[in-house]
mmCIF file with all atom_site columns, C-alpha atoms in Angstrom:
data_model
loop_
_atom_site.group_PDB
_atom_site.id
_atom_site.type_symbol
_atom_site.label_atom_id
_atom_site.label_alt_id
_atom_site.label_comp_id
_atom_site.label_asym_id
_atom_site.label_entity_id
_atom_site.label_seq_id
_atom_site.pdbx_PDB_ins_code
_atom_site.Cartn_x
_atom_site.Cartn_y
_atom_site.Cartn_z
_atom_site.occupancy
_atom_site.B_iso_or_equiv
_atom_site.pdbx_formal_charge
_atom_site.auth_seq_id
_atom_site.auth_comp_id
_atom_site.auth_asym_id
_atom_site.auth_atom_id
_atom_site.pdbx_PDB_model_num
ATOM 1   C CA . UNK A 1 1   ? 324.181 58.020  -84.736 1.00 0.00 ? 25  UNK A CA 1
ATOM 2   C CA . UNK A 1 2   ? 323.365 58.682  -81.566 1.00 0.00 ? 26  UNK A CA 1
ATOM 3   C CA . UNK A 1 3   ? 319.745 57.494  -81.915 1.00 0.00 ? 27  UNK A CA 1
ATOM 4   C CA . UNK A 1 4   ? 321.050 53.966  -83.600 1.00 0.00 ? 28  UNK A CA 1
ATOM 5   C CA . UNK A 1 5   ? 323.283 53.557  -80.470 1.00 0.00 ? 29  UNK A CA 1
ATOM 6   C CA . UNK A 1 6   ? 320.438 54.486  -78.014 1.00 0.00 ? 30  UNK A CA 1
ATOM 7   C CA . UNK A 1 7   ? 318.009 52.039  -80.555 1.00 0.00 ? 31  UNK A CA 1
ATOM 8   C CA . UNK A 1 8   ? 320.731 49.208  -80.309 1.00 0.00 ? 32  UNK A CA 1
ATOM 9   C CA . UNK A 1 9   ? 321.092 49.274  -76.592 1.00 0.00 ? 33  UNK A CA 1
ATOM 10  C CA . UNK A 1 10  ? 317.388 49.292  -76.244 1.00 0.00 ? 34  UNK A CA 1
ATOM 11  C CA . UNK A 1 11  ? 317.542 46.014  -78.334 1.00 0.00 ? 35  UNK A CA 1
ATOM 12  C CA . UNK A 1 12  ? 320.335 44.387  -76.310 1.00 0.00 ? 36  UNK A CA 1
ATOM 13  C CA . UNK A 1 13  ? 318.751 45.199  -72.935 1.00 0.00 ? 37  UNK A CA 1
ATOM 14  C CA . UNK A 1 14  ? 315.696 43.760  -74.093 1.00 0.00 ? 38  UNK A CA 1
ATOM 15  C CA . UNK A 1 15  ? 317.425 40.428  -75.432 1.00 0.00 ? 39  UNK A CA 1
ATOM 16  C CA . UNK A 1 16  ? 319.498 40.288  -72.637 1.00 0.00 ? 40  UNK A CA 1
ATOM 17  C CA . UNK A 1 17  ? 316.110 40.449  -70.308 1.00 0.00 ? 41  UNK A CA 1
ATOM 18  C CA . UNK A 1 18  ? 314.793 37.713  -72.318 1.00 0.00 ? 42  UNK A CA 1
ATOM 19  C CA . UNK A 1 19  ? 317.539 35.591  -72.089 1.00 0.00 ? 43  UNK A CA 1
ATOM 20  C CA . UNK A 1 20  ? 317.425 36.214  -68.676 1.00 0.00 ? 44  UNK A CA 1
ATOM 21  C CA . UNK A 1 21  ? 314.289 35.334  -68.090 1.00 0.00 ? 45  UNK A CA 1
ATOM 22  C CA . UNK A 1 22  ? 314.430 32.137  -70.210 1.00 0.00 ? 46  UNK A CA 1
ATOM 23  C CA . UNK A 1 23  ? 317.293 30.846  -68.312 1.00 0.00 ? 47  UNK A CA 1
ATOM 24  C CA . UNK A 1 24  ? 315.135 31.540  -65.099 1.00 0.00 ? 48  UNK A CA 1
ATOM 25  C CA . UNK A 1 25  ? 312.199 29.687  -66.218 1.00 0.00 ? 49  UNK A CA 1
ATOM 26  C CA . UNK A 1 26  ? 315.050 27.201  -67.059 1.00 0.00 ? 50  UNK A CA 1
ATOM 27  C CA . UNK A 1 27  ? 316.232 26.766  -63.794 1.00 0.00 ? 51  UNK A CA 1
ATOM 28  C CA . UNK A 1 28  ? 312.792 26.692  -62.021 1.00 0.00 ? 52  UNK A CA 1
ATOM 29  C CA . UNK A 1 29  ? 311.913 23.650  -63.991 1.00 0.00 ? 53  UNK A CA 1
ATOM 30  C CA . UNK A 1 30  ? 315.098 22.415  -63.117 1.00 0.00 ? 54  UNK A CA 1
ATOM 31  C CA . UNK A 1 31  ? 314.908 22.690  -59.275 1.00 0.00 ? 55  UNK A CA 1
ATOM 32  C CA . UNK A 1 32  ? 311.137 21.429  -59.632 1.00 0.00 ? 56  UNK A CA 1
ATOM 33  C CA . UNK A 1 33  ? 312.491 18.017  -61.376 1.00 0.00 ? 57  UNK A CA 1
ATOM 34  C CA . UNK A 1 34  ? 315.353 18.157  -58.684 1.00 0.00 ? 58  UNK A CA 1
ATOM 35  C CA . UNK A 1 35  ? 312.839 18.038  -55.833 1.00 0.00 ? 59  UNK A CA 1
ATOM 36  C CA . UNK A 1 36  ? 310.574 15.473  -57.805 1.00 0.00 ? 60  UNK A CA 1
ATOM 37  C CA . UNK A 1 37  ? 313.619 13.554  -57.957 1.00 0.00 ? 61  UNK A CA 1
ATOM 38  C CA . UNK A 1 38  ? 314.389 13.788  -53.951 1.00 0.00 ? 62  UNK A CA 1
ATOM 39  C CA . UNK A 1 39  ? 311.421 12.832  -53.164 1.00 0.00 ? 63  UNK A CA 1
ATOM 40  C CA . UNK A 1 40  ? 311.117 9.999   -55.397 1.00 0.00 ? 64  UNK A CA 1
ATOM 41  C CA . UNK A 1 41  ? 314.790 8.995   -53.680 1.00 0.00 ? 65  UNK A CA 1
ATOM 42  C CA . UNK A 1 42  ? 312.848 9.280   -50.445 1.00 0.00 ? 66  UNK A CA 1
ATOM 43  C CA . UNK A 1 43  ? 310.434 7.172   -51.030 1.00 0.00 ? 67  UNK A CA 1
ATOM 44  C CA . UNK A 1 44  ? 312.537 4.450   -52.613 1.00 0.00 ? 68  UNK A CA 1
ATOM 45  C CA . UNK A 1 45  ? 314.758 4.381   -49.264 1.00 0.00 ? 69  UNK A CA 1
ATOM 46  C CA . UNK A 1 46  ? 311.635 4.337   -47.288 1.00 0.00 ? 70  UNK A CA 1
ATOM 47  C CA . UNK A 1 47  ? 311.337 1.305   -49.517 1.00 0.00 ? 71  UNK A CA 1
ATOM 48  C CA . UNK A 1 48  ? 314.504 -0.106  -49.462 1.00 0.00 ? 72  UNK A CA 1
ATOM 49  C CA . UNK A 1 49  ? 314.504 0.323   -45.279 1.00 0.00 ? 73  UNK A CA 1
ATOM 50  C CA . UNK A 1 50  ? 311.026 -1.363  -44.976 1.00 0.00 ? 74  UNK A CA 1
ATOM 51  C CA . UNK A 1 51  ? 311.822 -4.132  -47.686 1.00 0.00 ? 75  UNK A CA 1
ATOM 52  C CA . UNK A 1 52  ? 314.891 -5.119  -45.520 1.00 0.00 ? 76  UNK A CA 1
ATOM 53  C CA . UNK A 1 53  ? 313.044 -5.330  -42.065 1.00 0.00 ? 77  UNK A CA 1
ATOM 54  C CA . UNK A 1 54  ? 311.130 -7.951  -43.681 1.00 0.00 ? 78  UNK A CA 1
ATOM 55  C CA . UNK A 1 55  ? 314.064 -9.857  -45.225 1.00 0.00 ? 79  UNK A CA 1
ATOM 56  C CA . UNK A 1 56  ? 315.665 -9.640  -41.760 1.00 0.00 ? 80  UNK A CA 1
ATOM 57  C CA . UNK A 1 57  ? 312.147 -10.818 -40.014 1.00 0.00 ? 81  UNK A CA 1
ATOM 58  C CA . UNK A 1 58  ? 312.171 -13.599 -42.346 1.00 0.00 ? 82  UNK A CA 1
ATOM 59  C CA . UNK A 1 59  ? 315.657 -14.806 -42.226 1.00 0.00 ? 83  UNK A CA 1
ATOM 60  C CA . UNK A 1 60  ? 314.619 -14.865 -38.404 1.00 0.00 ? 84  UNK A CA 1
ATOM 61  C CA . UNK A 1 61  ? 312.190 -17.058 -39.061 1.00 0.00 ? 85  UNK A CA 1
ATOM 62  C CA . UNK A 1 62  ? 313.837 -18.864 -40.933 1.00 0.00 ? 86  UNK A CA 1
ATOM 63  C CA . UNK A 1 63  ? 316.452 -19.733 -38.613 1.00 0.00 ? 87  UNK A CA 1
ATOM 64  C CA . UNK A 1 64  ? 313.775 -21.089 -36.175 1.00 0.00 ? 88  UNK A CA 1
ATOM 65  C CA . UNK A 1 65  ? 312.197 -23.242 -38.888 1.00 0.00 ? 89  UNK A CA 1
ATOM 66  C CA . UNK A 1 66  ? 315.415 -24.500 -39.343 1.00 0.00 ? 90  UNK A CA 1
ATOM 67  C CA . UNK A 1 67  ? 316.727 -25.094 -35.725 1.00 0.00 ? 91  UNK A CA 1
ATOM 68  C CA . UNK A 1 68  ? 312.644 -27.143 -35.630 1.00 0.00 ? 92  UNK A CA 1
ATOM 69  C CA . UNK A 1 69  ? 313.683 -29.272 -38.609 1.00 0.00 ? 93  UNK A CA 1
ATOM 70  C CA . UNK A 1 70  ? 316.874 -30.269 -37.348 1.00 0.00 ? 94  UNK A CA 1
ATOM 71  C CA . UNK A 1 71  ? 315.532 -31.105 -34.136 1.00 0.00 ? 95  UNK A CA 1
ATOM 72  C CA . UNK A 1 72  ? 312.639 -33.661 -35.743 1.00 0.00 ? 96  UNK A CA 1
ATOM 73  C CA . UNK A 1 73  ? 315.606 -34.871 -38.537 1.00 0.00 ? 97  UNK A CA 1
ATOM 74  C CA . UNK A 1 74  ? 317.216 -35.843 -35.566 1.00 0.00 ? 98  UNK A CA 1
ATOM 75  C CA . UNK A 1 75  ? 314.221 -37.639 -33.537 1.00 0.00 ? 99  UNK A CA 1
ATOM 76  C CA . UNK A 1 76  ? 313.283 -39.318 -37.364 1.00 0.00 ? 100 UNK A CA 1
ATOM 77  C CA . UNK A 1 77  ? 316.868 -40.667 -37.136 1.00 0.00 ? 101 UNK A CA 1
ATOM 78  C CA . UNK A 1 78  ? 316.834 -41.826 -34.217 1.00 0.00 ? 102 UNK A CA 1
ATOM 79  C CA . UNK A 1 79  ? 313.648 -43.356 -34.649 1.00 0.00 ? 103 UNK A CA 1
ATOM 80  C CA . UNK A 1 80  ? 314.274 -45.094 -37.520 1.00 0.00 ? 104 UNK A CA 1
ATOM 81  C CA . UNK A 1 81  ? 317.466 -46.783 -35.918 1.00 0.00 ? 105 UNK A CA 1
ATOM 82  C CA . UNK A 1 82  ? 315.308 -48.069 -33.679 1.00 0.00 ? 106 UNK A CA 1
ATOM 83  C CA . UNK A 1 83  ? 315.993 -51.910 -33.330 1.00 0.00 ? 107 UNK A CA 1
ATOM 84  C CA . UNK A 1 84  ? 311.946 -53.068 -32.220 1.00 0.00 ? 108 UNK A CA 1
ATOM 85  C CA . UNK A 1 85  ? 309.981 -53.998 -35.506 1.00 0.00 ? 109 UNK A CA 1
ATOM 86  C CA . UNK A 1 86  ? 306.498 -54.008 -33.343 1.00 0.00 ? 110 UNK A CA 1
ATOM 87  C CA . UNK A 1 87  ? 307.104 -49.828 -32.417 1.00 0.00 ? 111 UNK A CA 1
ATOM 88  C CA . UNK A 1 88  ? 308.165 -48.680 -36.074 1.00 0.00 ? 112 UNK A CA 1
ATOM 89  C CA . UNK A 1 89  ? 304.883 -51.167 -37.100 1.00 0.00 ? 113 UNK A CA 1
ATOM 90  C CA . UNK A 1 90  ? 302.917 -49.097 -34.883 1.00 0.00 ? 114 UNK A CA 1
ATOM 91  C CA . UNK A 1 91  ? 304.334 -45.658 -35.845 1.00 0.00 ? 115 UNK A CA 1
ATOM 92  C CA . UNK A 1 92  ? 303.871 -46.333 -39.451 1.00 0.00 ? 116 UNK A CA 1
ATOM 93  C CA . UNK A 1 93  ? 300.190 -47.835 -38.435 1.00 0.00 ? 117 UNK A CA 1
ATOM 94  C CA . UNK A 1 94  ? 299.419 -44.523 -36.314 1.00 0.00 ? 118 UNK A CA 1
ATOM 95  C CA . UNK A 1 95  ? 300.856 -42.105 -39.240 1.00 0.00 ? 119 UNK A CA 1
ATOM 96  C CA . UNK A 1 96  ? 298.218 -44.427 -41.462 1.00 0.00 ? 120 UNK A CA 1
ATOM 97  C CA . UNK A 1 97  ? 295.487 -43.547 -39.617 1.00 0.00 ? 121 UNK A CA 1
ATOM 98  C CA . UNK A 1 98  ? 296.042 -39.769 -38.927 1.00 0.00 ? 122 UNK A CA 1
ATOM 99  C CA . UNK A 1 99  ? 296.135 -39.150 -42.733 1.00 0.00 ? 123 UNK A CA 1
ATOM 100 C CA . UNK A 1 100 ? 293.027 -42.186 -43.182 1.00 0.00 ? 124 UNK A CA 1
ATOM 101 C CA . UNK A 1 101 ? 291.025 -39.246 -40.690 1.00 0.00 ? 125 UNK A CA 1
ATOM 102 C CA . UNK A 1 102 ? 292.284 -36.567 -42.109 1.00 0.00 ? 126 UNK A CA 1
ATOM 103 C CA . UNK A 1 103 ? 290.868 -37.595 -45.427 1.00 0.00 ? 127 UNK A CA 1
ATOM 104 C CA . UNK A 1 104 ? 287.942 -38.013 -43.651 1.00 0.00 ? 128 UNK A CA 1
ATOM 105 C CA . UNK A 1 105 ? 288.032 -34.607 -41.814 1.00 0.00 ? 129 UNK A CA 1
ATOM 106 C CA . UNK A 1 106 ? 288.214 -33.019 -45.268 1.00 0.00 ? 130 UNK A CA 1
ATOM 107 C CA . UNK A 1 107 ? 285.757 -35.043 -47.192 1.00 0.00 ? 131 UNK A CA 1
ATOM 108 C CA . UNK A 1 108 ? 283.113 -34.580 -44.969 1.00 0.00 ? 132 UNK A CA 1
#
């Protein structure tokens, strides 16, 4: 009986050191996918940061495009209210001729 007990505990120790050493290669995988993980996270809010400098750098821009556009909508306007036939003639006769050149400029 004694043997068979000694036998049995022999058994369980060994099972017991397997199981162990399962769950340890268990849990290194784990922690190996945890750090693949963080470092993936990282790099994603490396991203993320760099991704919004360039949003803010273009709404920037943006706003000085616009600030531009209001500024020549505004000239236009006043332009066109402009009462004197002979200066619109000659705007619209100038504005003729820059694209007539820049045809040219480009064909040539």
């Amino acid at each position: 009986v004694s043997k068979e007990n000694a036998d049995f505990l022999s058994r369980q120790r060994q099972e017991q050191t397997q199981i162990v050493s399962q769950q340890d290669e268990a849990l290194d995988q784990l922690s190996a996918s945890a750090q693949r993980l963080g470092n993936t996270a990282q790099i994603i809010n490396s991203e993320l940061r760099e991704q919004q400098k360039m949003l803010e750098a273009l709404d920037e821009d943006i706003d000085k495009e616009t600030e531009k556009l209001n500024f020549v909508m505004k000239r236009m306007g006043r332009l066109l209210k402009t009462s004197d036939n002979k200066q619109l003639c000659l705007i619209i006769g100038l504005i003729a001729l820059i694209v007539v050149l820049i045809f040219l400029v480009i064909n040539t």
